[in-house]
Short mmCIF file of C-alpha atoms in Angstrom, two decimals:
data_model
loop_
_atom_site.label_atom_id
_atom_site.label_comp_id
_atom_site.label_asym_id
_atom_site.label_seq_id
_atom_site.Cartn_x
_atom_site.Cartn_y
_atom_site.Cartn_z
CA MET E 1232 12.07 -110.56 56.53
CA THR E 1233 14.81 -110.80 53.96
CA ASN E 1234 17.21 -108.04 53.04
CA PHE E 1235 17.52 -106.65 49.52
CA THR E 1236 20.24 -104.85 47.60
CA GLY E 1237 19.05 -103.24 44.40
CA LYS E 1238 20.33 -100.80 41.82
CA THR E 1239 18.40 -97.83 43.18
CA LEU E 1240 17.54 -98.81 46.75
CA SER E 1241 18.35 -101.42 49.35
CA TRP E 1242 16.83 -102.48 52.61
CA GLU E 1243 17.96 -104.27 55.71
CA TRP E 1244 15.99 -105.54 58.71
CA LYS E 1245 17.61 -105.07 62.11
CA GLY E 1246 15.65 -106.24 65.14
CA GLY E 1247 12.25 -105.52 63.64
CA VAL E 1248 13.28 -102.19 62.12
CA CYS E 1249 13.66 -101.96 58.35
CA GLU E 1250 16.12 -99.40 57.00
CA LEU E 1251 15.39 -98.56 53.38
CA GLY E 1252 18.30 -96.65 51.82
CA LEU E 1253 17.83 -94.82 48.51
CA HIS E 1254 20.92 -94.64 46.31
CA ARG E 1255 20.11 -93.73 42.76
CA GLU E 1256 22.45 -91.01 41.47
CA PRO E 1257 22.31 -88.07 41.27
CA CYS E 1258 19.52 -87.45 43.79
CA ASN E 1259 17.15 -90.45 43.87
CA GLU E 1260 15.04 -89.37 40.91
CA ILE E 1261 12.11 -91.79 40.84
CA GLY E 1262 11.90 -93.48 37.45
CA SER E 1263 10.78 -96.90 36.23
CA GLU E 1264 13.75 -98.81 37.67
CA MET E 1265 13.30 -97.31 41.11
CA LEU E 1266 9.55 -97.89 40.90
CA GLU E 1267 10.12 -101.60 40.28
CA GLU E 1268 12.32 -101.82 43.36
CA PHE E 1269 9.82 -99.85 45.42
CA GLU E 1270 7.18 -102.39 44.38
CA ARG E 1271 9.38 -105.17 45.71
CA PHE E 1272 9.72 -103.21 48.94
CA ALA E 1273 5.95 -102.68 49.22
CA ALA E 1274 5.39 -106.42 48.77
CA ALA E 1275 7.97 -107.15 51.49
CA LEU E 1276 6.33 -104.58 53.78
CA GLU E 1277 2.94 -106.28 53.47
CA ARG E 1278 4.48 -109.52 54.68
CA ALA E 1279 6.33 -107.94 57.59
CA PHE E 1280 3.66 -107.10 60.16
CA GLU E 1281 4.18 -110.22 62.25
CA GLU E 1282 7.80 -109.42 63.03
CA GLY E 1283 8.39 -105.81 62.00
CA CYS E 1284 7.67 -102.68 64.01
CA ALA E 1285 9.13 -99.71 62.14
CA VAL E 1286 10.53 -98.57 58.79
CA ILE E 1287 13.10 -95.84 58.24
CA ILE E 1288 13.49 -94.41 54.74
CA TYR E 1289 16.61 -92.37 54.11
CA SER E 1290 18.98 -91.38 51.32
CA GLN E 1291 22.54 -92.61 51.02
CA LEU E 1292 23.39 -89.74 48.66
CA LYS E 1293 24.81 -86.39 49.70
CA PRO E 1294 22.58 -84.01 47.68
CA GLY E 1295 19.43 -85.03 49.49
CA PHE E 1296 16.51 -87.36 50.12
CA SER E 1297 15.05 -87.23 46.61
CA ALA E 1298 14.64 -84.69 43.82
CA GLY E 1299 11.33 -86.32 42.85
CA ALA E 1300 10.13 -87.95 39.66
CA ASP E 1301 12.67 -88.68 36.95
CA LEU E 1302 11.71 -85.92 34.53
CA ARG E 1303 14.43 -86.84 32.08
CA GLU E 1304 12.99 -90.32 31.73
CA LEU E 1305 9.49 -88.89 31.39
CA TYR E 1306 10.70 -86.51 28.68
CA SER E 1307 12.65 -89.10 26.73
CA ARG E 1308 9.71 -91.50 26.78
CA SER E 1309 7.23 -88.78 25.81
CA ARG E 1310 9.06 -87.39 22.80
CA ASP E 1311 7.50 -88.22 19.46
CA VAL E 1312 4.79 -90.29 21.13
CA PRO E 1313 1.09 -89.56 20.44
CA VAL E 1314 -0.55 -87.73 23.35
CA ALA E 1315 -3.01 -90.52 24.16
CA GLU E 1316 -0.23 -93.09 24.31
CA ARG E 1317 1.94 -90.83 26.48
CA VAL E 1318 -0.89 -90.17 28.91
CA ALA E 1319 -1.67 -93.89 29.12
CA GLY E 1320 1.96 -94.66 29.94
CA VAL E 1321 2.13 -92.03 32.64
CA ARG E 1322 -1.22 -93.12 34.09
CA GLU E 1323 0.11 -96.67 34.43
CA PHE E 1324 3.25 -95.37 36.18
CA LEU E 1325 1.11 -93.26 38.54
CA GLU E 1326 -1.22 -96.17 39.36
CA ARG E 1327 1.82 -98.24 40.32
CA ILE E 1328 3.56 -95.58 42.43
CA HIS E 1329 0.25 -94.80 44.16
CA LYS E 1330 -0.11 -98.47 45.08
CA VAL E 1331 3.37 -98.38 46.64
CA LEU E 1332 2.77 -95.14 48.53
CA ASN E 1333 -0.70 -96.23 49.70
CA THR E 1334 0.85 -99.43 51.07
CA LEU E 1335 3.51 -97.42 52.88
CA ASP E 1336 0.98 -94.86 54.12
CA ALA E 1337 -1.42 -97.46 55.50
CA SER E 1338 1.20 -99.94 56.72
CA PRO E 1339 0.57 -101.12 60.29
CA LEU E 1340 4.26 -100.52 60.92
CA THR E 1341 5.35 -97.05 62.02
CA THR E 1342 7.17 -95.35 59.15
CA ILE E 1343 9.79 -92.63 59.40
CA ALA E 1344 11.32 -90.52 56.63
CA ALA E 1345 14.79 -89.36 57.71
CA VAL E 1346 15.51 -86.56 55.29
CA HIS E 1347 18.35 -84.22 54.41
CA GLY E 1348 19.05 -81.85 51.53
CA VAL E 1349 16.73 -81.78 48.54
CA THR E 1350 13.30 -83.23 49.32
CA PHE E 1351 11.37 -82.09 46.27
CA GLY E 1352 8.29 -83.13 44.35
CA GLY E 1353 7.93 -86.91 44.36
CA GLY E 1354 10.59 -87.07 47.09
CA LEU E 1355 8.40 -84.94 49.34
CA GLU E 1356 5.41 -87.08 48.38
CA LEU E 1357 7.33 -90.17 49.50
CA ALA E 1358 8.14 -88.48 52.81
CA LEU E 1359 4.51 -87.41 53.23
CA ALA E 1360 3.39 -91.02 52.97
CA CYS E 1361 5.44 -91.78 56.10
CA ASP E 1362 4.09 -91.27 59.64
CA LEU E 1363 6.94 -89.06 60.83
CA ILE E 1364 9.44 -86.83 59.07
CA ILE E 1365 12.74 -86.31 60.86
CA ALA E 1366 14.73 -83.60 59.10
CA ASP E 1367 18.35 -82.55 59.07
CA LYS E 1368 18.44 -78.76 59.44
CA MET E 1369 19.82 -78.52 55.88
CA ALA E 1370 16.78 -80.22 54.34
CA ARG E 1371 14.67 -78.25 51.85
CA PHE E 1372 11.12 -79.03 50.81
CA CYS E 1373 9.36 -78.03 47.61
CA PHE E 1374 6.59 -78.85 45.16
CA PRO E 1375 7.97 -77.38 41.91
CA GLU E 1376 5.46 -79.11 39.60
CA LEU E 1377 3.54 -75.98 38.62
CA ARG E 1378 6.70 -74.77 36.90
CA LEU E 1379 6.17 -77.60 34.42
CA GLY E 1380 2.47 -76.95 34.04
CA LEU E 1381 1.65 -79.93 36.24
CA ILE E 1382 0.48 -80.74 39.75
CA PRO E 1383 2.15 -83.21 42.12
CA GLY E 1384 1.18 -86.67 40.86
CA PHE E 1385 2.24 -89.13 43.57
CA GLY E 1386 -0.58 -88.27 45.99
CA GLY E 1387 1.14 -85.18 47.37
CA ILE E 1388 -1.81 -82.79 47.42
CA PRO E 1389 -4.21 -85.05 49.35
CA ARG E 1390 -1.50 -85.97 51.86
CA LEU E 1391 -0.40 -82.36 52.23
CA LYS E 1392 -4.04 -81.35 52.83
CA ARG E 1393 -4.42 -84.15 55.35
CA ASP E 1394 -1.38 -83.13 57.37
CA LEU E 1395 -1.04 -79.34 57.12
CA GLY E 1396 -3.06 -76.15 57.32
CA ASN E 1397 -4.55 -74.88 54.10
CA ALA E 1398 -2.58 -71.61 54.06
CA VAL E 1399 0.72 -73.51 54.03
CA VAL E 1400 -0.58 -75.93 51.43
CA ARG E 1401 -1.52 -73.04 49.15
CA ASP E 1402 1.81 -71.32 49.75
CA LEU E 1403 3.82 -74.43 48.83
CA LEU E 1404 1.73 -75.37 45.81
CA LEU E 1405 0.86 -72.01 44.30
CA THR E 1406 4.28 -70.36 44.63
CA GLY E 1407 6.38 -73.50 44.04
CA ARG E 1408 8.90 -72.08 46.49
CA SER E 1409 11.11 -74.25 48.62
CA ILE E 1410 11.15 -73.97 52.40
CA ASN E 1411 13.87 -74.94 54.83
CA ALA E 1412 13.54 -77.49 57.61
CA THR E 1413 13.05 -74.90 60.35
CA LYS E 1414 10.05 -73.49 58.51
CA ALA E 1415 8.83 -77.01 57.76
CA ALA E 1416 8.99 -77.87 61.46
CA SER E 1417 7.17 -74.67 62.41
CA VAL E 1418 4.23 -75.52 60.13
CA GLY E 1419 4.04 -79.13 61.31
CA LEU E 1420 5.48 -80.92 58.29
CA VAL E 1421 8.56 -82.03 60.19
CA SER E 1422 8.19 -83.72 63.56
CA GLN E 1423 11.83 -83.53 64.66
CA LEU E 1424 14.44 -81.04 63.48
CA VAL E 1425 17.99 -82.28 64.02
CA ALA E 1426 21.59 -81.24 63.47
CA GLU E 1427 23.35 -81.72 60.16
CA GLY E 1428 24.07 -85.36 59.42
CA GLN E 1429 21.97 -86.63 62.33
CA ALA E 1430 18.60 -87.48 60.75
CA LEU E 1431 19.28 -91.20 60.40
CA ASN E 1432 20.70 -91.51 63.93
CA VAL E 1433 17.70 -89.75 65.43
CA ALA E 1434 15.35 -91.88 63.31
CA ARG E 1435 17.04 -95.00 64.71
CA ALA E 1436 16.58 -93.74 68.26
CA THR E 1437 12.93 -92.97 67.49
CA ALA E 1438 12.42 -96.45 66.03
CA ALA E 1439 13.97 -97.94 69.17
CA GLN E 1440 11.35 -96.07 71.23
CA ILE E 1441 8.52 -97.19 68.91
CA LYS E 1442 9.70 -100.78 69.28
CA LYS E 1443 8.87 -100.72 73.00
CA PHE E 1444 5.14 -100.48 72.28
CA ASP E 1445 2.77 -103.32 71.53
CA ARG E 1446 2.45 -103.58 67.74
CA LYS E 1447 -1.30 -104.04 67.64
CA THR E 1448 -1.76 -100.95 69.83
CA SER E 1449 0.53 -98.86 67.63
CA ALA E 1450 -1.22 -100.03 64.46
CA THR E 1451 -4.65 -99.28 65.93
CA THR E 1452 -3.50 -95.82 66.99
CA LYS E 1453 -2.15 -95.12 63.52
CA GLN E 1454 -5.45 -96.14 61.94
CA SER E 1455 -7.28 -93.70 64.21
CA VAL E 1456 -5.04 -90.71 63.53
CA LYS E 1457 -4.04 -91.17 59.91
CA PRO E 1458 -7.03 -91.22 57.59
CA MET E 1459 -6.24 -92.48 54.10
CA PRO E 1460 -7.27 -90.02 51.39
CA TYR E 1461 -7.96 -92.74 48.79
CA ALA E 1462 -10.68 -90.87 46.87
CA ASP E 1463 -8.64 -87.66 46.58
CA VAL E 1464 -5.54 -89.62 45.58
CA ARG E 1465 -7.47 -91.29 42.76
CA GLN E 1466 -8.88 -87.97 41.64
CA GLU E 1467 -5.36 -86.55 41.53
CA ILE E 1468 -4.30 -89.14 38.93
CA GLY E 1469 -7.09 -87.99 36.61
CA LEU E 1470 -6.27 -84.32 37.08
CA PHE E 1471 -2.56 -84.93 36.49
CA CYS E 1472 -3.26 -86.81 33.26
CA GLU E 1473 -5.60 -84.06 32.02
CA LEU E 1474 -2.87 -81.49 32.52
CA LEU E 1475 -0.22 -83.74 31.00
CA ALA E 1476 -2.06 -83.83 27.68
CA ARG E 1477 -1.51 -80.10 27.09
CA PRO E 1478 1.32 -78.79 24.85
CA ALA E 1479 2.47 -76.45 27.65
CA VAL E 1480 3.74 -79.47 29.58
CA ASP E 1481 5.87 -80.63 26.64
CA GLU E 1482 7.43 -77.21 26.58
CA GLY E 1483 7.98 -77.15 30.34
CA LEU E 1484 9.65 -80.58 30.30
CA ARG E 1485 11.78 -79.68 27.32
CA LYS E 1486 12.95 -76.49 28.98
CA PHE E 1487 13.84 -78.34 32.17
CA VAL E 1488 15.68 -81.21 30.52
CA GLU E 1489 17.52 -79.17 27.92
CA SER E 1490 18.20 -76.24 30.22
CA ALA E 1491 21.76 -75.04 30.53
CA ASP E 1492 20.61 -72.87 33.43
CA VAL E 1493 22.66 -73.41 36.56
CA LEU E 1494 19.42 -73.33 38.55
CA PRO E 1495 17.14 -75.81 36.77
CA TYR E 1496 15.77 -76.98 40.12
CA LEU E 1497 14.60 -73.52 41.06
CA PRO E 1498 10.99 -72.80 40.21
CA MET O 559 20.02 -53.43 61.52
CA PRO O 560 23.27 -54.18 59.67
CA THR O 561 24.25 -52.13 56.62
CA LEU O 562 24.29 -53.64 53.14
CA GLU O 563 28.09 -53.72 53.31
CA GLN O 564 28.01 -55.65 56.59
CA THR O 565 25.49 -58.15 55.21
CA THR O 566 27.59 -58.60 52.06
CA GLU O 567 30.68 -59.18 54.18
CA GLU O 568 28.90 -61.81 56.27
CA ILE O 569 27.78 -63.61 53.11
CA LEU O 570 31.30 -63.57 51.69
CA THR O 571 32.75 -64.91 54.93
CA LEU O 572 30.11 -67.67 55.20
CA ALA O 573 30.50 -68.69 51.54
CA ALA O 574 34.30 -68.72 51.77
CA ALA O 575 34.25 -70.87 54.89
CA HIS O 576 31.67 -73.32 53.68
CA PHE O 577 32.91 -73.79 50.12
CA LYS O 578 36.55 -73.63 51.17
CA VAL O 579 37.57 -70.66 49.05
CA PRO O 580 40.06 -68.13 50.50
CA ARG O 581 38.03 -65.12 51.67
CA GLU O 582 40.41 -62.68 49.94
CA GLN O 583 39.53 -64.25 46.59
CA LEU O 584 35.87 -63.22 46.87
CA SER O 585 34.47 -59.77 46.24
CA PRO O 586 30.89 -58.39 46.28
CA ASP O 587 30.44 -58.25 42.51
CA ASP O 588 31.72 -61.76 41.83
CA ASP O 589 29.46 -64.32 40.20
CA PHE O 590 29.07 -66.77 43.07
CA PHE O 591 28.30 -69.74 40.81
CA LYS O 592 31.58 -69.30 38.98
CA LYS O 593 33.69 -68.19 41.91
CA LEU O 594 32.49 -70.89 44.31
CA LYS O 595 32.18 -73.45 41.47
CA ILE O 596 28.75 -74.52 42.70
CA ASP O 597 25.87 -76.23 40.91
CA SER O 598 22.13 -75.83 41.43
CA LEU O 599 21.95 -78.21 44.39
CA GLN O 600 24.86 -76.47 46.12
CA ALA O 601 23.15 -73.13 45.44
CA LEU O 602 20.16 -74.42 47.38
CA GLU O 603 22.51 -75.45 50.18
CA LEU O 604 23.98 -71.94 50.22
CA LEU O 605 20.47 -70.50 50.34
CA THR O 606 19.59 -72.69 53.32
CA ARG O 607 22.79 -71.72 55.15
CA LEU O 608 22.08 -68.04 54.54
CA GLU O 609 18.50 -68.39 55.77
CA HIS O 610 19.74 -70.00 58.99
CA HIS O 611 22.55 -67.50 59.45
CA PHE O 612 20.36 -64.42 59.01
CA SER O 613 17.19 -66.00 60.41
CA VAL O 614 15.20 -65.05 57.32
CA GLU O 615 13.09 -66.82 54.75
CA LEU O 616 14.32 -66.19 51.24
CA PRO O 617 11.99 -67.63 48.59
CA ASP O 618 14.12 -69.16 45.88
CA TYR O 619 12.22 -67.37 43.11
CA GLU O 620 13.75 -64.16 44.44
CA LEU O 621 17.15 -65.57 43.50
CA GLN O 622 16.28 -66.09 39.85
CA GLY O 623 18.71 -64.01 37.85
CA VAL O 624 20.80 -63.22 40.93
CA SER O 625 24.38 -64.36 40.61
CA ASP O 626 26.51 -61.82 42.48
CA PHE O 627 27.05 -61.51 46.21
CA ARG O 628 26.00 -57.86 46.41
CA THR O 629 22.54 -58.45 44.89
CA LEU O 630 22.14 -61.52 47.07
CA ALA O 631 22.89 -59.30 50.08
CA GLU O 632 20.24 -56.82 48.91
CA ARG O 633 17.63 -59.58 48.77
CA ILE O 634 18.53 -60.67 52.30
CA GLN O 635 18.69 -57.09 53.54
CA ALA O 636 15.08 -56.58 52.37
CA ARG O 637 13.97 -59.30 54.80
CA LEU O 638 15.98 -58.40 57.89
#
């Protein structure tokens, strides 16, 4: 159980609890560099069951947990590239991020997302792969992908469907609106709503409680109550790539990246 | 139910306190992005604070094109 300090994220094991801190400016946009470091983390997680009991994922940056996929990287890599080649590149990225999130989702360790501020798109999908979401009252949640002519691509729809009622799922996806942490707690997305700046502290206290239980019993319980939506997650990759091939997506990405609008994050 | 003027005043007071701008420098027709010097992420933070303060849900698409305190107050007023 070795620690790691990377360019976009770092982790540290303390008494069987792993704290994974995200720190890619400006708001933990998930691009290829962060993906590589997440893959290292997933590999470490698979080796950790013997000694580990819980994982806490949090952001070390003020604006929030994560603003989602790195759309600027996606745009810069897509420009002037034939559609088939672009789709192939994105599919490969999605296959890799899905592997990471499936590992996190199914890990025998208990996983906690301690979130604050912006928790959008891929950032929300990362949180949804965790067992518990502990949210600072200033956290905001959103799936803004439809604004770009896309759907969430990191397994967000299947995990949202698994965890929440269909009316809320439709509201979040079809309007692209963001909701605050109080609303998120009321619909069951957030398990603990805490004061500003307290999400990580409360997550640590929760991990300390989890640590008291027998690991095998906790892992067995998790298996029973957290079905893995593998088939739906795979289907989502295909649907995402179909949508990505359309010219409307180019236009949506261009508008977002080149926007001088003060509210580019707003759907 | 508070009047539009009262709601506007509460927004101005909250924004001044949170973004550390003297209250007397803010008026209802000011562009809050310029006056508070806030970016998109801080605008979301302001939205969240307003939702908590007024106990309302304010979908962010309703804020598209809204940049002055008075119109913001109207949007909130419609949900009180």
